[in-house]
XYZ file of C-alpha atoms in Angstrom:
608
model
C 0.000 0.000 0.000
C 1.118 3.534 -0.755
C 1.884 5.689 2.244
C -1.574 6.530 3.568
C -0.596 9.949 4.886
C 0.722 10.869 1.444
C -2.593 9.830 -0.139
C -4.532 11.932 2.343
C -2.220 14.908 1.877
C -2.577 14.741 -1.923
C -6.350 14.795 -1.518
C -6.117 18.001 0.526
C -7.154 16.316 3.764
C -5.312 18.263 6.449
C -7.118 17.212 9.641
C -4.579 15.226 11.699
C -7.314 13.479 13.679
C -8.816 12.167 10.443
C -5.357 11.011 9.356
C -4.972 8.960 12.539
C -8.465 7.477 12.211
C -7.916 6.419 8.590
C -4.467 4.989 9.291
C -5.774 2.834 12.124
C -8.720 1.374 10.223
C -6.824 0.893 6.959
C -4.300 -1.230 8.808
C -6.960 -3.096 10.798
C -9.221 -3.980 7.854
C -6.299 -4.883 5.593
C -7.383 -2.623 2.730
C -5.080 -2.776 -0.278
C -5.296 0.924 -1.068
C -6.891 4.114 0.267
C -8.718 6.725 -1.779
C -10.257 9.996 -0.584
C -13.375 10.941 -2.539
C -15.363 14.106 -3.172
C -18.476 14.921 -5.162
C -16.209 15.922 -8.043
C -15.132 12.283 -8.380
C -18.635 11.059 -9.197
C -18.283 10.810 -12.993
C -14.979 8.940 -12.757
C -16.262 6.546 -10.098
C -19.419 5.886 -12.148
C -17.230 4.817 -15.064
C -15.149 2.574 -12.794
C -18.294 0.941 -11.403
C -19.693 0.410 -14.919
C -16.402 -1.101 -16.065
C -16.347 -3.515 -13.113
C -20.022 -4.465 -13.509
C -20.966 -3.114 -10.088
C -23.292 -0.734 -11.897
C -25.195 -1.260 -15.143
C -26.425 1.511 -17.437
C -30.158 2.268 -17.115
C -30.464 4.603 -20.075
C -28.814 7.966 -20.490
C -27.283 9.178 -17.235
C -29.017 6.634 -15.014
C -27.665 3.486 -13.374
C -28.758 0.160 -11.965
C -27.369 -1.830 -9.046
C -28.352 -5.156 -7.573
C -27.556 -6.161 -3.988
C -27.056 -9.695 -2.701
C -30.468 -11.366 -2.460
C -30.224 -11.731 1.335
C -29.172 -8.098 1.711
C -32.146 -6.013 0.642
C -33.418 -4.108 3.695
C -32.533 -2.779 7.113
C -32.162 -5.525 9.704
C -33.654 -4.081 12.884
C -32.797 -7.109 15.012
C -29.108 -6.704 14.076
C -29.107 -2.937 14.667
C -27.775 -1.864 18.050
C -27.207 1.306 20.018
C -24.223 0.874 22.347
C -23.020 3.164 25.103
C -21.077 2.871 28.343
C -24.135 3.797 30.449
C -26.838 1.152 31.089
C -29.277 3.959 31.834
C -29.359 4.618 28.064
C -31.252 1.365 27.540
C -34.775 1.843 26.189
C -37.561 -0.428 25.021
C -36.800 0.015 21.318
C -33.132 0.993 20.977
C -31.713 -2.562 21.323
C -29.077 -1.254 23.744
C -25.867 -3.173 24.430
C -22.725 -2.210 26.378
C -20.094 -0.600 24.191
C -17.435 -2.645 26.000
C -19.077 -5.746 24.516
C -19.802 -4.459 21.013
C -16.607 -2.636 20.068
C -14.286 -5.659 20.423
C -16.817 -7.831 18.582
C -16.946 -5.454 15.619
C -13.188 -5.022 15.569
C -12.768 -8.794 15.375
C -15.276 -9.094 12.538
C -13.630 -6.271 10.585
C -10.054 -7.515 11.022
C -8.559 -8.074 7.531
C -12.120 -8.144 6.100
C -11.256 -5.566 3.405
C -8.144 -7.390 2.183
C -7.581 -6.791 -1.507
C -10.098 -3.940 -1.618
C -9.961 -0.156 -1.794
C -10.867 1.715 1.368
C -12.750 4.810 0.274
C -12.605 7.806 2.622
C -15.819 9.841 2.419
C -15.723 13.172 4.306
C -19.351 14.288 4.503
C -21.704 16.843 5.994
C -25.343 16.143 6.959
C -26.468 19.776 6.924
C -26.057 22.885 4.818
C -22.663 24.484 5.548
C -22.977 27.148 8.239
C -25.989 25.580 9.932
C -26.311 26.113 13.708
C -26.061 22.304 13.974
C -23.119 21.918 11.594
C -20.736 20.612 14.226
C -23.054 17.650 14.852
C -23.430 16.954 11.129
C -19.862 16.242 10.003
C -18.465 12.756 9.630
C -15.964 10.601 7.805
C -17.219 7.299 6.460
C -14.813 4.563 5.508
C -16.172 1.908 3.151
C -14.850 -0.830 0.890
C -17.794 -0.614 -1.515
C -17.849 1.718 -4.538
C -21.639 1.640 -4.813
C -21.876 2.972 -1.259
C -19.584 5.835 -2.281
C -21.787 6.732 -5.240
C -24.946 6.608 -3.155
C -23.348 8.749 -0.430
C -22.339 11.375 -2.987
C -26.057 11.661 -3.801
C -27.264 11.612 -0.190
C -24.733 13.891 1.570
C -22.437 16.808 0.871
C -19.070 15.145 0.234
C -15.626 16.758 0.300
C -12.584 17.386 2.529
C -13.600 21.008 3.020
C -16.321 19.883 5.413
C -13.978 18.247 7.937
C -10.554 19.869 7.659
C -11.209 22.511 10.325
C -13.140 20.347 12.814
C -10.280 18.913 14.827
C -11.500 15.797 16.635
C -15.186 16.748 16.449
C -16.565 14.443 13.728
C -18.481 11.176 13.549
C -16.308 8.155 12.813
C -18.304 5.831 10.575
C -16.759 2.531 9.481
C -18.496 0.246 6.993
C -17.081 -3.121 5.969
C -19.169 -5.127 3.511
C -17.964 -8.585 4.521
C -18.372 -11.845 2.631
C -22.094 -11.499 1.956
C -22.576 -15.084 0.833
C -21.195 -16.471 4.083
C -22.629 -14.298 6.839
C -25.491 -16.555 7.913
C -28.151 -13.891 7.417
C -31.252 -14.713 9.440
C -29.723 -17.733 11.199
C -28.375 -18.175 14.755
C -24.906 -17.769 13.217
C -25.717 -14.356 11.732
C -22.510 -12.302 11.669
C -24.060 -8.961 10.693
C -23.895 -6.122 13.207
C -24.904 -2.500 12.691
C -23.779 -0.642 15.789
C -23.926 3.028 16.743
C -21.637 3.707 19.719
C -23.588 6.827 20.472
C -21.651 8.280 23.409
C -18.397 8.005 21.418
C -19.921 9.274 18.141
C -18.700 6.156 16.376
C -20.593 3.937 13.913
C -19.458 0.396 13.118
C -21.424 -1.522 10.473
C -20.400 -4.962 9.242
C -22.091 -7.313 6.822
C -24.129 -5.430 4.230
C -23.966 -3.310 1.101
C -27.644 -2.266 1.216
C -28.348 1.457 1.593
C -30.037 1.551 4.997
C -27.207 -0.500 6.499
C -24.320 0.930 4.505
C -24.964 4.644 3.867
C -23.837 5.598 7.341
C -24.394 9.319 6.961
C -28.075 8.716 6.341
C -29.759 6.629 9.044
C -26.935 5.710 11.430
C -25.690 9.301 11.681
C -28.645 11.310 10.390
C -31.091 9.603 12.785
C -29.525 7.391 15.482
C -26.350 9.315 16.260
C -28.037 12.605 15.485
C -30.907 11.973 17.897
C -28.481 11.022 20.687
C -26.481 14.188 20.021
C -29.723 16.159 20.003
C -30.755 14.702 23.359
C -27.459 15.802 24.880
C -27.401 19.202 23.176
C -30.964 20.505 23.084
C -32.310 19.766 19.597
C -34.571 17.134 18.021
C -33.716 14.665 15.272
C -36.691 12.899 13.719
C -37.742 10.677 10.836
C -39.883 13.498 9.439
C -40.819 14.814 6.027
C -40.680 18.579 5.516
C -42.597 20.684 2.992
C -43.499 24.318 2.418
C -46.878 25.719 1.309
C -47.085 29.201 -0.194
C -50.397 31.021 -0.500
C -49.867 33.045 -3.675
C -52.824 35.282 -2.816
C -51.470 36.465 0.534
C -47.765 35.785 0.016
C -47.613 33.824 3.274
C -45.551 30.659 3.478
C -45.978 27.822 5.964
C -43.663 24.911 6.665
C -44.959 21.600 7.979
C -42.958 18.588 9.113
C -44.193 15.246 10.325
C -43.730 11.563 11.027
C -45.441 8.622 9.359
C -44.865 4.907 9.990
C -43.953 2.754 6.988
C -46.535 2.632 4.177
C -48.469 5.598 5.562
C -47.835 8.089 2.763
C -44.826 10.089 3.984
C -42.825 10.334 0.751
C -45.873 10.960 -1.422
C -46.920 13.791 0.899
C -43.416 15.270 1.078
C -43.224 15.428 -2.718
C -46.845 16.414 -3.320
C -48.103 19.137 -5.607
C -51.230 21.263 -5.277
C -54.341 19.640 -6.783
C -55.389 21.063 -10.138
C -58.267 23.021 -8.616
C -55.957 24.817 -6.146
C -52.690 25.220 -8.055
C -53.498 28.759 -9.123
C -53.442 29.793 -5.461
C -51.095 27.378 -3.666
C -47.561 26.286 -4.425
C -45.912 23.390 -2.599
C -42.146 23.157 -2.111
C -40.169 20.056 -1.215
C -37.534 20.131 1.515
C -37.150 16.488 2.468
C -38.927 13.147 2.639
C -37.192 11.336 5.475
C -35.254 13.261 8.149
C -35.650 16.619 9.883
C -33.466 18.215 12.546
C -35.376 20.744 14.690
C -34.130 23.450 17.048
C -35.278 26.634 18.753
C -33.686 29.773 17.336
C -32.592 32.824 19.252
C -35.856 34.482 18.235
C -37.860 31.785 20.061
C -39.186 30.185 16.884
C -38.879 26.480 16.036
C -36.667 25.868 13.007
C -36.041 22.796 10.914
C -33.894 21.483 8.104
C -33.443 18.350 6.059
C -29.863 17.208 6.720
C -29.775 15.056 3.593
C -28.646 16.062 0.117
C -30.744 13.530 -1.773
C -33.704 11.183 -1.810
C -33.457 7.435 -1.139
C -36.990 6.543 -2.159
C -39.000 3.335 -2.256
C -39.706 2.507 -5.898
C -42.750 0.298 -5.361
C -46.009 1.984 -6.439
C -44.212 5.165 -7.496
C -45.769 6.449 -10.718
C -47.102 9.587 -12.394
C -50.308 9.515 -10.341
C -48.991 8.625 -6.876
C -45.844 10.764 -7.016
C -45.195 12.650 -10.256
C -42.513 14.701 -8.521
C -40.481 11.573 -7.777
C -40.832 10.354 -11.359
C -39.580 13.705 -12.658
C -36.582 13.545 -10.301
C -35.272 10.266 -11.785
C -35.629 10.940 -15.502
C -32.689 10.304 -17.874
C -29.726 12.539 -17.208
C -30.319 12.903 -13.459
C -27.607 10.469 -12.378
C -30.221 8.453 -10.473
C -29.295 5.005 -9.206
C -31.941 2.257 -9.073
C -31.450 -0.674 -6.716
C -33.187 -4.081 -6.856
C -35.820 -3.138 -9.421
C -36.371 -5.217 -12.579
C -33.847 -4.518 -15.347
C -33.844 -5.132 -19.085
C -30.346 -6.040 -20.136
C -31.115 -5.331 -23.801
C -33.010 -2.028 -23.616
C -31.573 -0.801 -20.264
C -35.114 -0.092 -19.027
C -36.104 -0.441 -15.378
C -39.513 -1.396 -13.975
C -41.135 -2.077 -10.616
C -44.544 -3.080 -9.343
C -46.881 -0.096 -9.547
C -44.750 1.716 -12.149
C -47.440 0.929 -14.720
C -50.783 -0.848 -14.432
C -49.481 -3.877 -16.313
C -46.112 -5.542 -16.496
C -44.174 -5.181 -19.764
C -45.741 -7.614 -22.225
C -42.520 -8.432 -24.065
C -40.341 -10.421 -21.642
C -37.268 -10.365 -23.869
C -34.243 -9.158 -21.868
C -36.056 -8.672 -18.561
C -34.306 -9.804 -15.385
C -35.911 -9.727 -11.946
C -34.319 -8.194 -8.865
C -32.248 -11.334 -8.302
C -30.873 -11.198 -11.845
C -32.940 -14.175 -12.958
C -34.482 -14.233 -16.431
C -38.223 -13.638 -16.168
C -39.000 -15.415 -19.428
C -37.525 -18.614 -17.937
C -39.752 -18.670 -14.859
C -41.699 -21.818 -14.091
C -45.476 -21.344 -14.456
C -46.003 -21.567 -10.698
C -43.629 -18.598 -10.227
C -45.083 -16.426 -12.965
C -46.741 -14.044 -10.525
C -43.685 -13.511 -8.306
C -42.617 -9.851 -8.039
C -40.212 -8.567 -10.629
C -38.782 -5.951 -8.284
C -38.042 -6.359 -4.600
C -40.749 -4.695 -2.441
C -38.004 -2.548 -0.877
C -36.375 -1.607 -4.191
C -35.066 1.952 -4.250
C -34.100 4.960 -6.303
C -31.428 7.468 -5.249
C -31.315 10.993 -6.633
C -30.134 14.392 -5.458
C -32.416 17.097 -4.052
C -31.438 19.340 -6.946
C -33.214 16.916 -9.305
C -36.570 17.355 -7.542
C -38.552 19.804 -9.714
C -40.212 21.669 -6.839
C -37.324 21.570 -4.394
C -37.429 24.693 -2.236
C -35.223 27.514 -3.459
C -33.848 27.890 0.079
C -33.186 24.208 0.819
C -29.499 25.043 1.267
C -30.151 27.969 3.634
C -28.114 27.235 6.786
C -30.674 29.115 8.907
C -33.291 26.440 8.185
C -36.978 27.304 7.942
C -39.541 28.159 10.606
C -41.787 25.212 11.483
C -45.470 26.140 11.704
C -47.001 22.681 12.004
C -46.028 19.191 13.179
C -48.204 16.358 11.922
C -48.385 12.635 12.566
C -50.100 10.163 10.271
C -50.710 6.441 10.459
C -52.562 4.099 8.147
C -55.894 3.214 9.789
C -59.159 2.215 8.173
C -61.265 3.717 10.950
C -60.998 5.729 14.201
C -58.774 8.481 12.816
C -60.474 11.297 10.850
C -58.919 13.041 7.871
C -57.291 15.561 10.209
C -57.618 16.563 13.863
C -55.651 19.504 15.182
C -54.094 19.717 18.658
C -53.097 23.052 20.167
C -51.783 21.834 23.541
C -48.086 20.898 23.417
C -48.289 18.010 25.895
C -51.279 16.554 24.045
C -49.422 16.958 20.749
C -46.372 15.129 22.113
C -48.672 12.495 23.624
C -50.290 11.996 20.222
C -46.877 11.516 18.614
C -45.846 8.994 21.259
C -48.988 6.975 20.499
C -48.646 7.192 16.716
C -49.283 3.880 15.031
C -50.475 2.044 11.961
C -52.783 -0.937 11.686
C -51.306 -4.260 12.723
C -51.052 -6.766 9.919
C -51.793 -9.671 12.244
C -55.606 -9.654 12.331
C -55.450 -13.431 12.190
C -53.621 -13.385 15.520
C -56.493 -11.604 17.212
C -54.876 -8.190 16.902
C -57.446 -6.590 14.638
C -57.939 -2.993 15.694
C -54.596 -2.852 17.534
C -52.063 -0.421 16.163
C -48.365 -1.150 15.909
C -47.172 1.877 17.810
C -44.254 3.798 16.378
C -43.524 6.865 18.547
C -43.069 9.901 16.293
C -42.213 7.257 13.595
C -38.751 6.933 15.225
C -39.183 3.437 16.705
C -36.593 1.713 14.436
C -34.100 4.533 15.011
C -34.530 5.321 18.708
C -31.167 5.882 20.384
C -32.098 6.703 23.985
C -34.892 5.805 26.453
C -38.466 6.654 25.552
C -39.252 8.476 28.802
C -36.238 10.748 28.261
C -37.339 11.142 24.649
C -40.782 12.369 25.724
C -39.229 14.764 28.238
C -36.841 16.055 25.577
C -39.731 16.776 23.219
C -41.574 18.682 25.949
C -38.413 20.654 26.712
C -37.521 21.618 23.133
C -41.035 22.603 22.048
C -41.605 24.201 25.464
C -38.653 26.538 24.901
C -40.205 27.893 21.714
C -42.056 31.137 22.361
C -43.783 30.812 18.984
C -45.132 27.284 19.035
C -46.210 25.138 16.084
C -49.641 23.550 15.919
C -49.858 19.746 16.071
C -52.187 17.547 14.052
C -52.911 13.916 13.231
C -53.817 13.008 9.645
C -55.168 9.855 8.027
C -55.559 9.404 4.274
C -56.687 5.784 4.533
C -60.215 5.593 5.952
C -62.325 2.949 4.260
C -66.046 2.533 3.854
C -68.001 -0.582 4.712
C -67.501 -1.696 1.109
C -63.708 -1.492 1.563
C -63.090 1.492 -0.719
C -60.992 4.472 0.338
C -63.153 7.408 1.378
C -60.586 10.095 0.586
C -58.767 10.369 -2.786
C -55.395 11.141 -1.180
C -52.217 12.131 -3.037
C -52.375 15.767 -4.190
C -55.756 16.270 -2.492
C -53.985 15.899 0.868
C -52.957 19.523 0.581
C -56.527 20.574 1.445
C -56.481 19.543 5.144
C -52.981 21.013 5.536
C -54.176 24.382 4.261
C -57.056 24.190 6.749
C -54.555 23.486 9.542
C -52.627 26.649 8.740
C -55.877 28.606 8.573
C -56.736 27.271 12.026
C -53.318 28.347 13.292
C -53.945 31.854 11.964
C -57.461 32.114 13.380
C -59.004 32.023 9.893
C -60.870 28.795 10.711
C -62.439 27.565 13.944
C -63.184 23.916 13.333
C -65.296 21.740 15.603
C -64.119 20.518 18.992
C -64.047 16.758 19.620
C -62.624 14.762 22.554
C -59.459 14.062 20.539
C -58.862 17.408 18.854
C -60.335 19.919 16.450
C -61.711 18.692 13.112
C -62.668 20.930 10.188
C -66.204 22.043 9.641
C -67.116 20.873 6.170
C -67.499 24.393 4.849
C -63.986 25.275 6.060
C -62.226 22.801 3.767
C -61.369 23.915 0.243
C -63.744 21.635 -1.657
C -63.433 23.023 -5.170
C -62.722 20.276 -7.696
C -63.567 17.281 -5.468
C -65.859 14.692 -7.050
C -69.387 13.999 -5.859
C -68.485 10.738 -4.125
C -65.749 12.398 -2.057
C -68.108 15.201 -1.081
C -70.701 12.629 -0.042
C -68.100 10.859 2.119
C -66.985 13.992 3.984
C -69.220 13.362 6.997
C -67.541 9.987 7.446
C -63.937 11.154 6.986
C -64.411 14.015 9.461
C -66.182 11.959 12.122
C -64.917 10.494 15.401
C -65.905 6.915 16.269
C -66.189 7.342 20.043
C -66.583 3.629 20.817
C -63.480 2.817 18.784
C -61.592 5.621 20.509
C -62.521 4.380 23.968
C -61.032 1.029 22.989
C -57.952 2.788 21.618
C -57.357 4.617 24.919
C -56.902 1.272 26.657
C -54.379 0.155 24.053
C -52.505 3.435 24.430
C -52.287 3.091 28.181
C -50.717 -0.358 27.828
C -48.283 0.992 25.254
C -47.179 3.962 27.373
C -46.848 1.850 30.523
C -43.758 0.207 28.960
C -41.787 3.411 29.388
C -40.578 3.797 32.961
C -40.418 7.382 34.163
C -42.652 8.859 31.476
C -43.224 12.563 32.263
C -46.332 13.290 34.300
C -47.408 15.791 31.646
C -47.847 12.927 29.180
C -49.967 10.897 31.582
C -52.052 13.980 32.331
C -52.633 14.488 28.599
C -53.678 10.856 28.306
C -56.104 11.218 31.179
C -57.612 14.406 29.721
C -58.353 12.672 26.426
C -59.716 9.590 28.188
C -62.005 11.723 30.364
C -63.243 13.720 27.382
C -64.189 10.474 25.623
C -65.987 9.243 28.736
C -68.042 12.420 28.915
C -69.267 12.324 25.299
């Protein structure tokens, strides 16, 4: 190997602490060579990946990658938060002692990159100059070129972001491992994805899939970030963030919010105004997955998307469900598709929900495993072509309605915080909450319908506090207290709300059209905040009066269903209160303010 210090010096990397970190891990993992990368290296690295077959062309300026068939999603049971303090253990964070995990990961990584290049990725998970910049910088080491290319799309990459930080950066080490011999899903599973939160160190072994390997994104952007936020007075959440401008008044409102999986978060984040309202309202995209929130010196709550790109689920993404996403991955955008179907002759890509029907001509089509679809046995003919968790990666700059100020280090003022789960009943289209403790309580009891009706769980939600359950890094009671503290410090407070696009009628059909029409209840929420609407009080919040919603352009069936989508099923809610109490009782030391909010809602339901 060339002298590592010389390589780092040639790349303009002058931070001595980074030098020491790279030297240690290059020697330990046995990497054959070291290369420092920046965003400017993207075109060259793309060509190297195409030449090696690690990427395939997917038309002009787009690329296709395929991960190992047992390495296609985050592995929550293998994902661990480690610290030196047992008091950091929570219900969901899968806590382990750092004294146990660090030696284990070091042993697994020893010589595991032999013969490979160790890529050094200096990155920043915030706009430069942000008030939270010092918590956003990191250096990822990886032995996988596809990870490098994805990180260039998902973070700001370059030595300029870490040279002046001294020792204050996240150390993020990713070693792919021998994917075919890791025992995925067996008692001998060797994969570990560990965030040593109190040392700001991330150690991931045994995957090349995005959620496990792009360490700036989830491991830093959510797990490490939320731990740092807990210790330093800001919030880090799995939230979307959008802006709504009223062209008539010139006012702009920014709304962020959490949604469990399959509850419409990305489609909402990238939404456009419905045709009937687009002459008055303009929607801007800030982010679809992560928001960092803090109170500014002026007492207002601010937020930003720390990411530089979108790592979106491909399934069911099309011109109707998310036209913005489709426009962000057109030819020439540099988008990377992972584990979708691929045509080796035409270089087309396809996934379930991309079109109503699968391509009729099977010539050249390979499924997500690389197997020829035309050769499938008849009994396998209906198997998915793309993996359900297949992805596309593109930069924010490719999103047509990305906010003009998405790079503003000051962030944007947050006017509303919403939570939304997928439920067929109980939750109305929107219910607003003005009390902070009740808003935090609602977020802590956020959930989506359980899929296990056959197990007697019908009507029980799978609770996902603030949608952070898979990424929680510290105890839930402390998390609730931290939320109360941060929002409590804001002198100009946002309004909370719960939304639900998924109510169904007795015949099973959706009662609300969703997608772009979801802007209507959000506009009402901002009108309520401004005193332009009053709504109707219910035991669980304020719902719109029908004549307060912007109804222009809705079809007759939707108008006929409005009474149902704005109603509260009191009997169902009384049942839900019992489920919530059981859920919250798991969290020792939950703030009294949360229990008081719970009791207020329960009493209000009793008195109806």
